[in-house]
Amino acid sequence: MTKINGKVEELLAKHPNLSQEEAIKIVTDKNERKKKRRIEKSARSNTKKLKKETTTPNEDEA
């Protein structure tokens, strides 16, 4: 059983009125939102790193 199937089964156990297709859609949508947030967070982090590198002088320059 894959991780996604496990999450679908948990969701179906918690909400028995959902169909399996609806539960799969909910889980995949959630995964996409999480992926998007991770990408945005890493982009912000990379931007901060680049700003810090440009504002602080390197050892060679100092």
PDB file of N, CA and C in Angstrom:
ATOM      1  N   MET A   1       0.846  -1.181   0.000  1.00  0.00           N
ATOM      2  CA  MET A   1       0.000   0.000   0.000  1.00  0.00           C
ATOM      3  C   MET A   1       0.891   1.242   0.000  1.00  0.00           C
ATOM      4  N   THR A   2       0.603   2.152  -0.910  1.00  0.00           N
ATOM      5  CA  THR A   2       1.402   3.369  -0.989  1.00  0.00           C
ATOM      6  C   THR A   2       0.934   4.376   0.047  1.00  0.00           C
ATOM      7  N   LYS A   3       1.740   5.397   0.210  1.00  0.00           N
ATOM      8  CA  LYS A   3       1.441   6.416   1.216  1.00  0.00           C
ATOM      9  C   LYS A   3       0.125   7.135   0.889  1.00  0.00           C
ATOM     10  N   ILE A   4      -0.081   7.430  -0.398  1.00  0.00           N
ATOM     11  CA  ILE A   4      -1.311   8.121  -0.802  1.00  0.00           C
ATOM     12  C   ILE A   4      -2.525   7.235  -0.539  1.00  0.00           C
ATOM     13  N   ASN A   5      -2.419   5.945  -0.841  1.00  0.00           N
ATOM     14  CA  ASN A   5      -3.540   5.039  -0.582  1.00  0.00           C
ATOM     15  C   ASN A   5      -3.856   4.995   0.904  1.00  0.00           C
ATOM     16  N   GLY A   6      -2.846   5.024   1.733  1.00  0.00           N
ATOM     17  CA  GLY A   6      -3.056   5.032   3.175  1.00  0.00           C
ATOM     18  C   GLY A   6      -3.811   6.275   3.617  1.00  0.00           C
ATOM     19  N   LYS A   7      -3.427   7.426   3.052  1.00  0.00           N
ATOM     20  CA  LYS A   7      -4.104   8.670   3.408  1.00  0.00           C
ATOM     21  C   LYS A   7      -5.542   8.669   2.906  1.00  0.00           C
ATOM     22  N   VAL A   8      -5.770   8.086   1.741  1.00  0.00           N
ATOM     23  CA  VAL A   8      -7.134   7.984   1.208  1.00  0.00           C
ATOM     24  C   VAL A   8      -7.971   7.089   2.112  1.00  0.00           C
ATOM     25  N   GLU A   9      -7.403   5.974   2.528  1.00  0.00           N
ATOM     26  CA  GLU A   9      -8.133   5.061   3.417  1.00  0.00           C
ATOM     27  C   GLU A   9      -8.457   5.737   4.749  1.00  0.00           C
ATOM     28  N   GLU A  10      -7.504   6.503   5.291  1.00  0.00           N
ATOM     29  CA  GLU A  10      -7.749   7.220   6.541  1.00  0.00           C
ATOM     30  C   GLU A  10      -8.877   8.232   6.375  1.00  0.00           C
ATOM     31  N   LEU A  11      -8.861   8.936   5.252  1.00  0.00           N
ATOM     32  CA  LEU A  11      -9.896   9.932   4.987  1.00  0.00           C
ATOM     33  C   LEU A  11     -11.266   9.268   4.840  1.00  0.00           C
ATOM     34  N   LEU A  12     -11.296   8.131   4.149  1.00  0.00           N
ATOM     35  CA  LEU A  12     -12.561   7.406   3.989  1.00  0.00           C
ATOM     36  C   LEU A  12     -13.070   6.859   5.326  1.00  0.00           C
ATOM     37  N   ALA A  13     -12.150   6.441   6.183  1.00  0.00           N
ATOM     38  CA  ALA A  13     -12.560   5.943   7.497  1.00  0.00           C
ATOM     39  C   ALA A  13     -13.140   7.068   8.342  1.00  0.00           C
ATOM     40  N   LYS A  14     -12.561   8.250   8.199  1.00  0.00           N
ATOM     41  CA  LYS A  14     -13.015   9.398   8.985  1.00  0.00           C
ATOM     42  C   LYS A  14     -14.326   9.963   8.440  1.00  0.00           C
ATOM     43  N   HIS A  15     -14.474   9.923   7.110  1.00  0.00           N
ATOM     44  CA  HIS A  15     -15.664  10.474   6.445  1.00  0.00           C
ATOM     45  C   HIS A  15     -16.252   9.410   5.517  1.00  0.00           C
ATOM     46  N   PRO A  16     -17.039   8.508   6.029  1.00  0.00           N
ATOM     47  CA  PRO A  16     -17.552   7.396   5.212  1.00  0.00           C
ATOM     48  C   PRO A  16     -18.511   7.825   4.102  1.00  0.00           C
ATOM     49  N   ASN A  17     -19.015   9.057   4.155  1.00  0.00           N
ATOM     50  CA  ASN A  17     -19.926   9.509   3.106  1.00  0.00           C
ATOM     51  C   ASN A  17     -19.205   9.896   1.817  1.00  0.00           C
ATOM     52  N   LEU A  18     -17.882  10.025   1.846  1.00  0.00           N
ATOM     53  CA  LEU A  18     -17.105  10.351   0.640  1.00  0.00           C
ATOM     54  C   LEU A  18     -16.946   9.109  -0.237  1.00  0.00           C
ATOM     55  N   SER A  19     -16.901   9.356  -1.535  1.00  0.00           N
ATOM     56  CA  SER A  19     -16.562   8.249  -2.436  1.00  0.00           C
ATOM     57  C   SER A  19     -15.038   8.178  -2.534  1.00  0.00           C
ATOM     58  N   GLN A  20     -14.531   7.075  -3.053  1.00  0.00           N
ATOM     59  CA  GLN A  20     -13.078   6.921  -3.157  1.00  0.00           C
ATOM     60  C   GLN A  20     -12.495   7.956  -4.116  1.00  0.00           C
ATOM     61  N   GLU A  21     -13.200   8.265  -5.202  1.00  0.00           N
ATOM     62  CA  GLU A  21     -12.711   9.258  -6.163  1.00  0.00           C
ATOM     63  C   GLU A  21     -12.610  10.636  -5.518  1.00  0.00           C
ATOM     64  N   GLU A  22     -13.612  10.983  -4.696  1.00  0.00           N
ATOM     65  CA  GLU A  22     -13.575  12.271  -4.008  1.00  0.00           C
ATOM     66  C   GLU A  22     -12.419  12.326  -3.018  1.00  0.00           C
ATOM     67  N   ALA A  23     -12.194  11.251  -2.310  1.00  0.00           N
ATOM     68  CA  ALA A  23     -11.094  11.212  -1.338  1.00  0.00           C
ATOM     69  C   ALA A  23      -9.745  11.327  -2.047  1.00  0.00           C
ATOM     70  N   ILE A  24      -9.595  10.652  -3.173  1.00  0.00           N
ATOM     71  CA  ILE A  24      -8.350  10.734  -3.943  1.00  0.00           C
ATOM     72  C   ILE A  24      -8.123  12.168  -4.413  1.00  0.00           C
ATOM     73  N   LYS A  25      -9.190  12.810  -4.895  1.00  0.00           N
ATOM     74  CA  LYS A  25      -9.071  14.190  -5.361  1.00  0.00           C
ATOM     75  C   LYS A  25      -8.659  15.113  -4.219  1.00  0.00           C
ATOM     76  N   ILE A  26      -9.251  14.924  -3.047  1.00  0.00           N
ATOM     77  CA  ILE A  26      -8.912  15.757  -1.888  1.00  0.00           C
ATOM     78  C   ILE A  26      -7.443  15.587  -1.517  1.00  0.00           C
ATOM     79  N   VAL A  27      -6.980  14.348  -1.480  1.00  0.00           N
ATOM     80  CA  VAL A  27      -5.593  14.082  -1.096  1.00  0.00           C
ATOM     81  C   VAL A  27      -4.624  14.644  -2.135  1.00  0.00           C
ATOM     82  N   THR A  28      -4.912  14.456  -3.416  1.00  0.00           N
ATOM     83  CA  THR A  28      -3.999  14.968  -4.445  1.00  0.00           C
ATOM     84  C   THR A  28      -3.991  16.490  -4.471  1.00  0.00           C
ATOM     85  N   ASP A  29      -5.160  17.121  -4.272  1.00  0.00           N
ATOM     86  CA  ASP A  29      -5.196  18.584  -4.208  1.00  0.00           C
ATOM     87  C   ASP A  29      -4.379  19.096  -3.035  1.00  0.00           C
ATOM     88  N   LYS A  30      -4.497  18.432  -1.895  1.00  0.00           N
ATOM     89  CA  LYS A  30      -3.730  18.839  -0.716  1.00  0.00           C
ATOM     90  C   LYS A  30      -2.233  18.707  -0.990  1.00  0.00           C
ATOM     91  N   ASN A  31      -1.841  17.602  -1.629  1.00  0.00           N
ATOM     92  CA  ASN A  31      -0.426  17.406  -1.943  1.00  0.00           C
ATOM     93  C   ASN A  31       0.088  18.489  -2.883  1.00  0.00           C
ATOM     94  N   GLU A  32      -0.732  18.886  -3.855  1.00  0.00           N
ATOM     95  CA  GLU A  32      -0.324  19.946  -4.780  1.00  0.00           C
ATOM     96  C   GLU A  32      -0.154  21.274  -4.039  1.00  0.00           C
ATOM     97  N   ARG A  33      -1.071  21.592  -3.126  1.00  0.00           N
ATOM     98  CA  ARG A  33      -0.946  22.828  -2.353  1.00  0.00           C
ATOM     99  C   ARG A  33       0.320  22.806  -1.504  1.00  0.00           C
ATOM    100  N   LYS A  34       0.615  21.662  -0.891  1.00  0.00           N
ATOM    101  CA  LYS A  34       1.826  21.547  -0.073  1.00  0.00           C
ATOM    102  C   LYS A  34       3.075  21.721  -0.933  1.00  0.00           C
ATOM    103  N   LYS A  35       3.064  21.114  -2.113  1.00  0.00           N
ATOM    104  CA  LYS A  35       4.201  21.237  -3.016  1.00  0.00           C
ATOM    105  C   LYS A  35       4.417  22.697  -3.418  1.00  0.00           C
ATOM    106  N   LYS A  36       3.313  23.382  -3.723  1.00  0.00           N
ATOM    107  CA  LYS A  36       3.391  24.785  -4.128  1.00  0.00           C
ATOM    108  C   LYS A  36       3.947  25.642  -2.993  1.00  0.00           C
ATOM    109  N   ARG A  37       3.485  25.391  -1.751  1.00  0.00           N
ATOM    110  CA  ARG A  37       3.991  26.148  -0.605  1.00  0.00           C
ATOM    111  C   ARG A  37       5.469  25.893  -0.387  1.00  0.00           C
ATOM    112  N   ARG A  38       5.904  24.639  -0.549  1.00  0.00           N
ATOM    113  CA  ARG A  38       7.325  24.323  -0.373  1.00  0.00           C
ATOM    114  C   ARG A  38       8.174  25.057  -1.391  1.00  0.00           C
ATOM    115  N   ILE A  39       7.710  25.108  -2.632  1.00  0.00           N
ATOM    116  CA  ILE A  39       8.454  25.803  -3.687  1.00  0.00           C
ATOM    117  C   ILE A  39       8.542  27.295  -3.379  1.00  0.00           C
ATOM    118  N   GLU A  40       7.415  27.887  -2.960  1.00  0.00           N
ATOM    119  CA  GLU A  40       7.422  29.312  -2.619  1.00  0.00           C
ATOM    120  C   GLU A  40       8.336  29.599  -1.442  1.00  0.00           C
ATOM    121  N   LYS A  41       8.315  28.729  -0.445  1.00  0.00           N
ATOM    122  CA  LYS A  41       9.159  28.918   0.732  1.00  0.00           C
ATOM    123  C   LYS A  41      10.637  28.835   0.361  1.00  0.00           C
ATOM    124  N   SER A  42      10.993  27.862  -0.482  1.00  0.00           N
ATOM    125  CA  SER A  42      12.400  27.739  -0.875  1.00  0.00           C
ATOM    126  C   SER A  42      12.826  28.927  -1.727  1.00  0.00           C
ATOM    127  N   ALA A  43      11.916  29.451  -2.547  1.00  0.00           N
ATOM    128  CA  ALA A  43      12.244  30.623  -3.356  1.00  0.00           C
ATOM    129  C   ALA A  43      12.502  31.835  -2.459  1.00  0.00           C
ATOM    130  N   ARG A  44      11.663  32.004  -1.430  1.00  0.00           N
ATOM    131  CA  ARG A  44      11.883  33.112  -0.491  1.00  0.00           C
ATOM    132  C   ARG A  44      13.211  32.944   0.223  1.00  0.00           C
ATOM    133  N   SER A  45      13.509  31.726   0.622  1.00  0.00           N
ATOM    134  CA  SER A  45      14.755  31.450   1.328  1.00  0.00           C
ATOM    135  C   SER A  45      15.953  31.751   0.424  1.00  0.00           C
ATOM    136  N   ASN A  46      15.874  31.332  -0.824  1.00  0.00           N
ATOM    137  CA  ASN A  46      16.967  31.582  -1.758  1.00  0.00           C
ATOM    138  C   ASN A  46      17.152  33.076  -2.000  1.00  0.00           C
ATOM    139  N   THR A  47      16.051  33.812  -2.058  1.00  0.00           N
ATOM    140  CA  THR A  47      16.135  35.250  -2.247  1.00  0.00           C
ATOM    141  C   THR A  47      16.823  35.907  -1.064  1.00  0.00           C
ATOM    142  N   LYS A  48      16.471  35.474   0.141  1.00  0.00           N
ATOM    143  CA  LYS A  48      17.104  36.030   1.337  1.00  0.00           C
ATOM    144  C   LYS A  48      18.598  35.735   1.338  1.00  0.00           C
ATOM    145  N   LYS A  49      18.978  34.513   0.933  1.00  0.00           N
ATOM    146  CA  LYS A  49      20.387  34.149   0.893  1.00  0.00           C
ATOM    147  C   LYS A  49      21.141  35.025  -0.102  1.00  0.00           C
ATOM    148  N   LEU A  50      20.532  35.244  -1.276  1.00  0.00           N
ATOM    149  CA  LEU A  50      21.185  36.077  -2.282  1.00  0.00           C
ATOM    150  C   LEU A  50      21.334  37.508  -1.800  1.00  0.00           C
ATOM    151  N   LYS A  51      20.311  38.051  -1.137  1.00  0.00           N
ATOM    152  CA  LYS A  51      20.404  39.417  -0.610  1.00  0.00           C
ATOM    153  C   LYS A  51      21.511  39.510   0.424  1.00  0.00           C
ATOM    154  N   LYS A  52      21.590  38.501   1.301  1.00  0.00           N
ATOM    155  CA  LYS A  52      22.607  38.510   2.349  1.00  0.00           C
ATOM    156  C   LYS A  52      24.000  38.450   1.742  1.00  0.00           C
ATOM    157  N   GLU A  53      24.167  37.642   0.693  1.00  0.00           N
ATOM    158  CA  GLU A  53      25.479  37.532   0.054  1.00  0.00           C
ATOM    159  C   GLU A  53      25.889  38.840  -0.600  1.00  0.00           C
ATOM    160  N   THR A  54      24.938  39.572  -1.171  1.00  0.00           N
ATOM    161  CA  THR A  54      25.284  40.814  -1.854  1.00  0.00           C
ATOM    162  C   THR A  54      25.534  41.952  -0.877  1.00  0.00           C
ATOM    163  N   THR A  55      24.919  41.901   0.306  1.00  0.00           N
ATOM    164  CA  THR A  55      25.106  42.997   1.266  1.00  0.00           C
ATOM    165  C   THR A  55      26.345  42.803   2.122  1.00  0.00           C
ATOM    166  N   THR A  56      26.772  41.578   2.370  1.00  0.00           N
ATOM    167  CA  THR A  56      27.961  41.347   3.188  1.00  0.00           C
ATOM    168  C   THR A  56      29.171  41.150   2.282  1.00  0.00           C
ATOM    169  N   PRO A  57      30.278  41.809   2.590  1.00  0.00           N
ATOM    170  CA  PRO A  57      31.466  41.639   1.754  1.00  0.00           C
ATOM    171  C   PRO A  57      32.093  40.256   1.963  1.00  0.00           C
ATOM    172  N   ASN A  58      32.647  39.740   0.904  1.00  0.00           N
ATOM    173  CA  ASN A  58      33.356  38.461   0.995  1.00  0.00           C
ATOM    174  C   ASN A  58      34.712  38.669   1.657  1.00  0.00           C
ATOM    175  N   GLU A  59      35.332  37.587   2.060  1.00  0.00           N
ATOM    176  CA  GLU A  59      36.642  37.674   2.696  1.00  0.00           C
ATOM    177  C   GLU A  59      37.682  38.238   1.722  1.00  0.00           C
ATOM    178  N   ASP A  60      37.524  37.943   0.432  1.00  0.00           N
ATOM    179  CA  ASP A  60      38.466  38.433  -0.562  1.00  0.00           C
ATOM    180  C   ASP A  60      38.391  39.949  -0.712  1.00  0.00           C
ATOM    181  N   GLU A  61      37.186  40.502  -0.586  1.00  0.00           N
ATOM    182  CA  GLU A  61      37.001  41.931  -0.770  1.00  0.00           C
ATOM    183  C   GLU A  61      37.414  42.722   0.465  1.00  0.00           C
ATOM    184  N   ALA A  62      37.282  42.161   1.634  1.00  0.00           N
ATOM    185  CA  ALA A  62      37.543  42.895   2.879  1.00  0.00           C
ATOM    186  C   ALA A  62      39.015  43.014   3.174  1.00  0.00           C
TER     187      ALA A  62
END
